[in-house]
Amino acid sequence: MSNSTLLLKTVLFFILVLAGGIATAQVRVYGTVYDRSGRFGMPYVSVMSSSGGGTVTDSLGRYSLNMAPADSLSFSYQGKATMKIPVAEIPRNRPFDTKIHVDVTTLPTVIVEEKRRTYQMDSIANRMEYQKVFNFSPEYISTGSTVVGFNLDALLSMRKIKRMERFRDHLIELEQEDYVNHRFNKALVKKLTGISDSTALEAFMQRYRPSYYQILEYDTEYDYFRYIKDLARYFRYDWKREHPESK
């Protein structure tokens, strides 16, 4: 066995041991992000780890993120980031809640304006907010080590790369869900199907919600609308059979 091969195996062994130790030492940080008043949970706030991981708060402002003890936590909303908070200073086993400096008097206006925005505007804003994640592209460059083709820096950063890729996949999934919400909304479905009963309409929306890739399969709007209308015929038959008391 050559010296270079032995060195490579030894270094890889210690890296795997180190990575395993980091994985087992990870802690779960969770909580809620509120507005300035502390009464309203803030949705769509980005929660970032200094090691490259991240998530987004849900509709109630809640978040959960696994982090290493040496990491730092920061929050970002509408392009403005908070100071980084070391995980070591965050209390364990209890929620870590924080506030974003948004005035409570302007929050309802912000929510109303967000509802008026088009899907295209939201998508562009989302790409700008997380451009570092979407544009993330790891580079493996030879360091000139005595072991040919071996890049210690690249191996050490593999965990960060994986976290960034998972976060990017999560953001893409959210973007695709927003696209489905935009193309398959109650106003459009009600207009195409003629279903006026709110309970029946909600049931139709849940039962026949298409996937992102399913919508992309339709070449024209006409084909997509015809698909919804065809589903409505089957739905009416099943709905009357399941709810004979309804008209």
PDB file of C-alpha atoms in Angstrom:
ATOM      1  CA  MET A   1       0.000   0.000   0.000  1.00  0.00           C
ATOM      2  CA  SER A   2       1.469   3.362  -1.009  1.00  0.00           C
ATOM      3  CA  ASN A   3       1.978   6.181   1.474  1.00  0.00           C
ATOM      4  CA  SER A   4      -0.485   8.438  -0.374  1.00  0.00           C
ATOM      5  CA  THR A   5      -3.239   5.788  -0.239  1.00  0.00           C
ATOM      6  CA  LEU A   6      -2.628   5.182   3.457  1.00  0.00           C
ATOM      7  CA  LEU A   7      -2.731   8.917   4.154  1.00  0.00           C
ATOM      8  CA  LEU A   8      -5.981   9.284   2.215  1.00  0.00           C
ATOM      9  CA  LYS A   9      -7.663   6.453   4.139  1.00  0.00           C
ATOM     10  CA  THR A  10      -6.462   7.845   7.459  1.00  0.00           C
ATOM     11  CA  VAL A  11      -7.770  11.333   6.718  1.00  0.00           C
ATOM     12  CA  LEU A  12     -11.101   9.967   5.495  1.00  0.00           C
ATOM     13  CA  PHE A  13     -11.439   7.908   8.673  1.00  0.00           C
ATOM     14  CA  PHE A  14     -10.957  10.942  10.909  1.00  0.00           C
ATOM     15  CA  ILE A  15     -13.361  13.002   8.793  1.00  0.00           C
ATOM     16  CA  LEU A  16     -16.062  10.338   9.115  1.00  0.00           C
ATOM     17  CA  VAL A  17     -15.515  10.168  12.866  1.00  0.00           C
ATOM     18  CA  LEU A  18     -15.694  13.962  13.090  1.00  0.00           C
ATOM     19  CA  ALA A  19     -18.845  14.076  10.941  1.00  0.00           C
ATOM     20  CA  GLY A  20     -20.486  11.411  13.068  1.00  0.00           C
ATOM     21  CA  GLY A  21     -19.674  13.349  16.211  1.00  0.00           C
ATOM     22  CA  ILE A  22     -21.143  16.528  14.750  1.00  0.00           C
ATOM     23  CA  ALA A  23     -24.314  14.717  13.671  1.00  0.00           C
ATOM     24  CA  THR A  24     -24.920  13.249  17.113  1.00  0.00           C
ATOM     25  CA  ALA A  25     -24.239  16.613  18.755  1.00  0.00           C
ATOM     26  CA  GLN A  26     -26.866  18.472  16.752  1.00  0.00           C
ATOM     27  CA  VAL A  27     -29.597  20.226  18.691  1.00  0.00           C
ATOM     28  CA  ARG A  28     -33.109  21.146  17.611  1.00  0.00           C
ATOM     29  CA  VAL A  29     -33.878  24.853  17.797  1.00  0.00           C
ATOM     30  CA  TYR A  30     -37.547  25.741  17.508  1.00  0.00           C
ATOM     31  CA  GLY A  31     -39.937  28.544  18.347  1.00  0.00           C
ATOM     32  CA  THR A  32     -42.125  31.276  16.888  1.00  0.00           C
ATOM     33  CA  VAL A  33     -41.268  34.534  15.120  1.00  0.00           C
ATOM     34  CA  TYR A  34     -43.621  37.376  16.098  1.00  0.00           C
ATOM     35  CA  ASP A  35     -44.147  40.938  14.938  1.00  0.00           C
ATOM     36  CA  ARG A  36     -42.950  43.852  17.073  1.00  0.00           C
ATOM     37  CA  SER A  37     -45.957  43.621  19.397  1.00  0.00           C
ATOM     38  CA  GLY A  38     -45.430  39.929  20.070  1.00  0.00           C
ATOM     39  CA  ARG A  39     -49.071  39.134  19.255  1.00  0.00           C
ATOM     40  CA  PHE A  40     -48.932  38.115  15.596  1.00  0.00           C
ATOM     41  CA  GLY A  41     -46.906  35.190  14.247  1.00  0.00           C
ATOM     42  CA  MET A  42     -44.929  36.154  11.128  1.00  0.00           C
ATOM     43  CA  PRO A  43     -45.144  33.749   8.151  1.00  0.00           C
ATOM     44  CA  TYR A  44     -42.444  33.340   5.477  1.00  0.00           C
ATOM     45  CA  VAL A  45     -39.575  34.537   7.662  1.00  0.00           C
ATOM     46  CA  SER A  46     -36.337  32.829   6.625  1.00  0.00           C
ATOM     47  CA  VAL A  47     -34.467  31.092   9.438  1.00  0.00           C
ATOM     48  CA  MET A  48     -30.818  30.513   8.553  1.00  0.00           C
ATOM     49  CA  SER A  49     -27.961  28.580  10.104  1.00  0.00           C
ATOM     50  CA  SER A  50     -24.398  29.826   9.709  1.00  0.00           C
ATOM     51  CA  SER A  51     -23.419  26.352   8.472  1.00  0.00           C
ATOM     52  CA  GLY A  52     -25.749  26.602   5.472  1.00  0.00           C
ATOM     53  CA  GLY A  53     -29.013  25.033   6.640  1.00  0.00           C
ATOM     54  CA  GLY A  54     -32.289  26.865   6.834  1.00  0.00           C
ATOM     55  CA  THR A  55     -36.055  26.816   6.836  1.00  0.00           C
ATOM     56  CA  VAL A  56     -39.051  29.153   6.528  1.00  0.00           C
ATOM     57  CA  THR A  57     -41.662  29.925   9.175  1.00  0.00           C
ATOM     58  CA  ASP A  58     -45.150  28.552   8.572  1.00  0.00           C
ATOM     59  CA  SER A  59     -48.423  30.501   8.475  1.00  0.00           C
ATOM     60  CA  LEU A  60     -48.342  30.891  12.276  1.00  0.00           C
ATOM     61  CA  GLY A  61     -44.714  31.990  12.413  1.00  0.00           C
ATOM     62  CA  ARG A  62     -43.411  28.672  13.760  1.00  0.00           C
ATOM     63  CA  TYR A  63     -40.056  27.155  12.811  1.00  0.00           C
ATOM     64  CA  SER A  64     -37.854  24.165  13.658  1.00  0.00           C
ATOM     65  CA  LEU A  65     -34.234  23.629  12.629  1.00  0.00           C
ATOM     66  CA  ASN A  66     -31.513  21.122  13.553  1.00  0.00           C
ATOM     67  CA  MET A  67     -28.192  22.845  14.189  1.00  0.00           C
ATOM     68  CA  ALA A  68     -24.709  22.115  15.477  1.00  0.00           C
ATOM     69  CA  PRO A  69     -23.668  23.673  18.817  1.00  0.00           C
ATOM     70  CA  ALA A  70     -21.052  25.784  17.021  1.00  0.00           C
ATOM     71  CA  ASP A  71     -23.601  27.253  14.584  1.00  0.00           C
ATOM     72  CA  SER A  72     -25.278  30.643  14.768  1.00  0.00           C
ATOM     73  CA  LEU A  73     -28.929  31.434  14.059  1.00  0.00           C
ATOM     74  CA  SER A  74     -30.310  34.437  12.181  1.00  0.00           C
ATOM     75  CA  PHE A  75     -33.692  35.559  10.846  1.00  0.00           C
ATOM     76  CA  SER A  76     -34.446  37.460   7.647  1.00  0.00           C
ATOM     77  CA  TYR A  77     -37.654  39.161   6.510  1.00  0.00           C
ATOM     78  CA  GLN A  78     -38.107  41.215   3.334  1.00  0.00           C
ATOM     79  CA  GLY A  79     -34.354  41.330   2.806  1.00  0.00           C
ATOM     80  CA  LYS A  80     -33.495  42.547   6.324  1.00  0.00           C
ATOM     81  CA  ALA A  81     -31.539  40.138   8.512  1.00  0.00           C
ATOM     82  CA  THR A  82     -31.188  40.091  12.291  1.00  0.00           C
ATOM     83  CA  MET A  83     -27.950  39.683  14.201  1.00  0.00           C
ATOM     84  CA  LYS A  84     -26.525  36.163  14.412  1.00  0.00           C
ATOM     85  CA  ILE A  85     -27.295  34.375  17.669  1.00  0.00           C
ATOM     86  CA  PRO A  86     -24.876  31.613  18.774  1.00  0.00           C
ATOM     87  CA  VAL A  87     -26.658  28.325  19.369  1.00  0.00           C
ATOM     88  CA  ALA A  88     -24.643  27.924  22.561  1.00  0.00           C
ATOM     89  CA  GLU A  89     -26.524  30.928  24.006  1.00  0.00           C
ATOM     90  CA  ILE A  90     -29.985  29.569  23.118  1.00  0.00           C
ATOM     91  CA  PRO A  91     -31.754  27.747  25.998  1.00  0.00           C
ATOM     92  CA  ARG A  92     -32.157  24.025  25.353  1.00  0.00           C
ATOM     93  CA  ASN A  93     -35.427  22.075  25.324  1.00  0.00           C
ATOM     94  CA  ARG A  94     -37.705  25.102  25.211  1.00  0.00           C
ATOM     95  CA  PRO A  95     -39.005  27.386  22.454  1.00  0.00           C
ATOM     96  CA  PHE A  96     -36.747  30.187  21.282  1.00  0.00           C
ATOM     97  CA  ASP A  97     -39.192  32.918  20.283  1.00  0.00           C
ATOM     98  CA  THR A  98     -38.149  36.203  18.718  1.00  0.00           C
ATOM     99  CA  LYS A  99     -39.646  39.362  17.241  1.00  0.00           C
ATOM    100  CA  ILE A 100     -39.231  40.996  13.839  1.00  0.00           C
ATOM    101  CA  HIS A 101     -39.366  44.798  13.826  1.00  0.00           C
ATOM    102  CA  VAL A 102     -42.637  45.205  11.945  1.00  0.00           C
ATOM    103  CA  ASP A 103     -45.115  47.683  13.397  1.00  0.00           C
ATOM    104  CA  VAL A 104     -48.412  46.118  14.387  1.00  0.00           C
ATOM    105  CA  THR A 105     -50.233  49.067  12.806  1.00  0.00           C
ATOM    106  CA  THR A 106     -48.735  48.283   9.405  1.00  0.00           C
ATOM    107  CA  LEU A 107     -48.901  44.499   9.574  1.00  0.00           C
ATOM    108  CA  PRO A 108     -52.530  44.137   8.422  1.00  0.00           C
ATOM    109  CA  THR A 109     -51.742  46.418   5.480  1.00  0.00           C
ATOM    110  CA  VAL A 110     -48.762  44.269   4.572  1.00  0.00           C
ATOM    111  CA  ILE A 111     -50.931  41.140   4.654  1.00  0.00           C
ATOM    112  CA  VAL A 112     -53.597  42.743   2.473  1.00  0.00           C
ATOM    113  CA  GLU A 113     -51.025  43.942  -0.030  1.00  0.00           C
ATOM    114  CA  GLU A 114     -49.449  40.486  -0.156  1.00  0.00           C
ATOM    115  CA  LYS A 115     -52.804  38.981  -1.124  1.00  0.00           C
ATOM    116  CA  ARG A 116     -53.036  41.407  -4.033  1.00  0.00           C
ATOM    117  CA  ARG A 117     -49.653  40.543  -5.401  1.00  0.00           C
ATOM    118  CA  THR A 118     -49.486  38.251  -8.383  1.00  0.00           C
ATOM    119  CA  TYR A 119     -47.808  34.871  -8.359  1.00  0.00           C
ATOM    120  CA  GLN A 120     -45.090  36.210 -10.664  1.00  0.00           C
ATOM    121  CA  MET A 121     -44.223  39.015  -8.221  1.00  0.00           C
ATOM    122  CA  ASP A 122     -44.131  36.611  -5.282  1.00  0.00           C
ATOM    123  CA  SER A 123     -41.936  34.188  -7.205  1.00  0.00           C
ATOM    124  CA  ILE A 124     -39.473  36.932  -8.193  1.00  0.00           C
ATOM    125  CA  ALA A 125     -39.362  38.261  -4.629  1.00  0.00           C
ATOM    126  CA  ASN A 126     -38.781  34.751  -3.306  1.00  0.00           C
ATOM    127  CA  ARG A 127     -35.903  34.195  -5.733  1.00  0.00           C
ATOM    128  CA  MET A 128     -34.335  37.508  -4.724  1.00  0.00           C
ATOM    129  CA  GLU A 129     -34.758  36.803  -1.003  1.00  0.00           C
ATOM    130  CA  TYR A 130     -33.037  33.429  -1.290  1.00  0.00           C
ATOM    131  CA  GLN A 131     -30.758  34.056  -4.267  1.00  0.00           C
ATOM    132  CA  LYS A 132     -27.734  32.784  -2.362  1.00  0.00           C
ATOM    133  CA  VAL A 133     -29.501  29.470  -1.853  1.00  0.00           C
ATOM    134  CA  PHE A 134     -30.933  29.145  -5.369  1.00  0.00           C
ATOM    135  CA  ASN A 135     -27.607  30.103  -6.974  1.00  0.00           C
ATOM    136  CA  PHE A 136     -25.523  27.939  -4.659  1.00  0.00           C
ATOM    137  CA  SER A 137     -23.004  25.891  -6.658  1.00  0.00           C
ATOM    138  CA  PRO A 138     -20.209  24.080  -4.777  1.00  0.00           C
ATOM    139  CA  GLU A 139     -16.815  24.017  -6.453  1.00  0.00           C
ATOM    140  CA  TYR A 140     -14.312  21.239  -6.009  1.00  0.00           C
ATOM    141  CA  ILE A 141     -10.865  22.672  -6.703  1.00  0.00           C
ATOM    142  CA  SER A 142      -7.608  20.811  -6.286  1.00  0.00           C
ATOM    143  CA  THR A 143      -5.592  22.237  -3.382  1.00  0.00           C
ATOM    144  CA  GLY A 144      -2.222  20.987  -4.597  1.00  0.00           C
ATOM    145  CA  SER A 145      -2.057  18.396  -1.825  1.00  0.00           C
ATOM    146  CA  THR A 146       0.516  15.608  -1.993  1.00  0.00           C
ATOM    147  CA  VAL A 147      -2.419  13.250  -2.461  1.00  0.00           C
ATOM    148  CA  VAL A 148      -3.432  13.682  -6.101  1.00  0.00           C
ATOM    149  CA  GLY A 149      -7.102  14.609  -6.594  1.00  0.00           C
ATOM    150  CA  PHE A 150      -7.776  14.892  -2.858  1.00  0.00           C
ATOM    151  CA  ASN A 151      -9.408  18.084  -1.584  1.00  0.00           C
ATOM    152  CA  LEU A 152      -9.638  18.203   2.200  1.00  0.00           C
ATOM    153  CA  ASP A 153     -11.528  21.515   2.205  1.00  0.00           C
ATOM    154  CA  ALA A 154     -14.182  20.065  -0.111  1.00  0.00           C
ATOM    155  CA  LEU A 155     -14.672  17.023   2.107  1.00  0.00           C
ATOM    156  CA  LEU A 156     -14.990  19.156   5.217  1.00  0.00           C
ATOM    157  CA  SER A 157     -17.639  21.294   3.541  1.00  0.00           C
ATOM    158  CA  MET A 158     -19.725  18.372   2.270  1.00  0.00           C
ATOM    159  CA  ARG A 159     -22.136  18.616   5.209  1.00  0.00           C
ATOM    160  CA  LYS A 160     -22.732  22.304   4.510  1.00  0.00           C
ATOM    161  CA  ILE A 161     -23.281  21.541   0.824  1.00  0.00           C
ATOM    162  CA  LYS A 162     -25.867  18.879   1.657  1.00  0.00           C
ATOM    163  CA  ARG A 163     -27.716  21.270   3.989  1.00  0.00           C
ATOM    164  CA  MET A 164     -27.785  24.001   1.356  1.00  0.00           C
ATOM    165  CA  GLU A 165     -29.082  21.560  -1.243  1.00  0.00           C
ATOM    166  CA  ARG A 166     -31.854  20.353   1.093  1.00  0.00           C
ATOM    167  CA  PHE A 167     -32.841  23.940   1.864  1.00  0.00           C
ATOM    168  CA  ARG A 168     -32.894  24.794  -1.836  1.00  0.00           C
ATOM    169  CA  ASP A 169     -35.090  21.754  -2.540  1.00  0.00           C
ATOM    170  CA  HIS A 170     -37.447  22.868   0.236  1.00  0.00           C
ATOM    171  CA  LEU A 171     -37.717  26.364  -1.245  1.00  0.00           C
ATOM    172  CA  ILE A 172     -38.397  24.943  -4.704  1.00  0.00           C
ATOM    173  CA  GLU A 173     -41.118  22.742  -3.231  1.00  0.00           C
ATOM    174  CA  LEU A 174     -42.749  25.778  -1.605  1.00  0.00           C
ATOM    175  CA  GLU A 175     -42.504  27.683  -4.887  1.00  0.00           C
ATOM    176  CA  GLN A 176     -44.206  24.829  -6.725  1.00  0.00           C
ATOM    177  CA  GLU A 177     -46.986  24.711  -4.118  1.00  0.00           C
ATOM    178  CA  ASP A 178     -47.561  28.442  -4.618  1.00  0.00           C
ATOM    179  CA  TYR A 179     -47.778  27.852  -8.362  1.00  0.00           C
ATOM    180  CA  VAL A 180     -50.468  25.186  -7.844  1.00  0.00           C
ATOM    181  CA  ASN A 181     -52.361  27.543  -5.522  1.00  0.00           C
ATOM    182  CA  HIS A 182     -52.174  30.200  -8.225  1.00  0.00           C
ATOM    183  CA  ARG A 183     -53.410  27.943 -11.040  1.00  0.00           C
ATOM    184  CA  PHE A 184     -55.942  25.950  -8.989  1.00  0.00           C
ATOM    185  CA  ASN A 185     -57.780  28.549  -6.914  1.00  0.00           C
ATOM    186  CA  LYS A 186     -61.366  28.624  -5.657  1.00  0.00           C
ATOM    187  CA  ALA A 187     -62.449  31.546  -7.830  1.00  0.00           C
ATOM    188  CA  LEU A 188     -61.352  29.790 -11.021  1.00  0.00           C
ATOM    189  CA  VAL A 189     -62.749  26.393 -10.006  1.00  0.00           C
ATOM    190  CA  LYS A 190     -66.078  27.889  -8.983  1.00  0.00           C
ATOM    191  CA  LYS A 191     -66.352  29.710 -12.304  1.00  0.00           C
ATOM    192  CA  LEU A 192     -65.500  26.622 -14.379  1.00  0.00           C
ATOM    193  CA  THR A 193     -67.532  24.059 -12.432  1.00  0.00           C
ATOM    194  CA  GLY A 194     -70.489  26.117 -11.256  1.00  0.00           C
ATOM    195  CA  ILE A 195     -70.173  24.602  -7.765  1.00  0.00           C
ATOM    196  CA  SER A 196     -71.651  27.248  -5.464  1.00  0.00           C
ATOM    197  CA  ASP A 197     -71.960  25.314  -2.207  1.00  0.00           C
ATOM    198  CA  SER A 198     -68.914  26.196  -0.074  1.00  0.00           C
ATOM    199  CA  THR A 199     -68.663  22.733   1.501  1.00  0.00           C
ATOM    200  CA  ALA A 200     -68.845  20.983  -1.857  1.00  0.00           C
ATOM    201  CA  LEU A 201     -66.338  23.414  -3.376  1.00  0.00           C
ATOM    202  CA  GLU A 202     -63.870  22.821  -0.551  1.00  0.00           C
ATOM    203  CA  ALA A 203     -64.277  19.052  -0.977  1.00  0.00           C
ATOM    204  CA  PHE A 204     -63.630  19.351  -4.714  1.00  0.00           C
ATOM    205  CA  MET A 205     -60.507  21.458  -4.127  1.00  0.00           C
ATOM    206  CA  GLN A 206     -59.046  18.905  -1.721  1.00  0.00           C
ATOM    207  CA  ARG A 207     -60.041  15.808  -3.680  1.00  0.00           C
ATOM    208  CA  TYR A 208     -58.814  16.920  -7.095  1.00  0.00           C
ATOM    209  CA  ARG A 209     -55.921  19.241  -6.306  1.00  0.00           C
ATOM    210  CA  PRO A 210     -53.373  18.621  -9.093  1.00  0.00           C
ATOM    211  CA  SER A 211     -49.642  18.354  -8.616  1.00  0.00           C
ATOM    212  CA  TYR A 212     -47.193  20.893 -10.012  1.00  0.00           C
ATOM    213  CA  TYR A 213     -45.985  18.522 -12.728  1.00  0.00           C
ATOM    214  CA  GLN A 214     -49.520  17.484 -13.607  1.00  0.00           C
ATOM    215  CA  ILE A 215     -50.416  21.081 -14.438  1.00  0.00           C
ATOM    216  CA  LEU A 216     -47.328  21.409 -16.622  1.00  0.00           C
ATOM    217  CA  GLU A 217     -48.501  18.471 -18.742  1.00  0.00           C
ATOM    218  CA  TYR A 218     -51.306  20.542 -20.290  1.00  0.00           C
ATOM    219  CA  ASP A 219     -50.213  22.316 -23.456  1.00  0.00           C
ATOM    220  CA  THR A 220     -52.950  24.968 -23.385  1.00  0.00           C
ATOM    221  CA  GLU A 221     -55.265  26.659 -20.919  1.00  0.00           C
ATOM    222  CA  TYR A 222     -58.180  25.126 -22.811  1.00  0.00           C
ATOM    223  CA  ASP A 223     -56.974  21.581 -22.070  1.00  0.00           C
ATOM    224  CA  TYR A 224     -56.412  22.428 -18.418  1.00  0.00           C
ATOM    225  CA  PHE A 225     -59.860  24.020 -18.039  1.00  0.00           C
ATOM    226  CA  ARG A 226     -61.499  21.065 -19.786  1.00  0.00           C
ATOM    227  CA  TYR A 227     -59.762  18.757 -17.302  1.00  0.00           C
ATOM    228  CA  ILE A 228     -61.340  20.646 -14.390  1.00  0.00           C
ATOM    229  CA  LYS A 229     -64.774  20.636 -16.031  1.00  0.00           C
ATOM    230  CA  ASP A 230     -64.591  16.888 -16.676  1.00  0.00           C
ATOM    231  CA  LEU A 231     -63.708  16.268 -13.052  1.00  0.00           C
ATOM    232  CA  ALA A 232     -66.674  18.371 -11.972  1.00  0.00           C
ATOM    233  CA  ARG A 233     -69.097  16.025 -13.746  1.00  0.00           C
ATOM    234  CA  TYR A 234     -67.774  13.017 -11.848  1.00  0.00           C
ATOM    235  CA  PHE A 235     -67.713  14.998  -8.623  1.00  0.00           C
ATOM    236  CA  ARG A 236     -71.362  16.073  -8.874  1.00  0.00           C
ATOM    237  CA  TYR A 237     -72.449  12.471  -9.336  1.00  0.00           C
ATOM    238  CA  ASP A 238     -70.414  11.273  -6.323  1.00  0.00           C
ATOM    239  CA  TRP A 239     -71.437  14.269  -4.204  1.00  0.00           C
ATOM    240  CA  LYS A 240     -75.155  13.696  -4.761  1.00  0.00           C
ATOM    241  CA  ARG A 241     -74.729  10.021  -3.946  1.00  0.00           C
ATOM    242  CA  GLU A 242     -72.769  10.792  -0.773  1.00  0.00           C
ATOM    243  CA  HIS A 243     -75.043  13.698   0.239  1.00  0.00           C
ATOM    244  CA  PRO A 244     -78.572  12.833  -0.934  1.00  0.00           C
ATOM    245  CA  GLU A 245     -80.025  15.596   1.231  1.00  0.00           C
ATOM    246  CA  SER A 246     -78.159  18.296  -0.708  1.00  0.00           C
ATOM    247  CA  LYS A 247     -79.730  19.892  -3.758  1.00  0.00           C
TER     248      LYS A 247
END
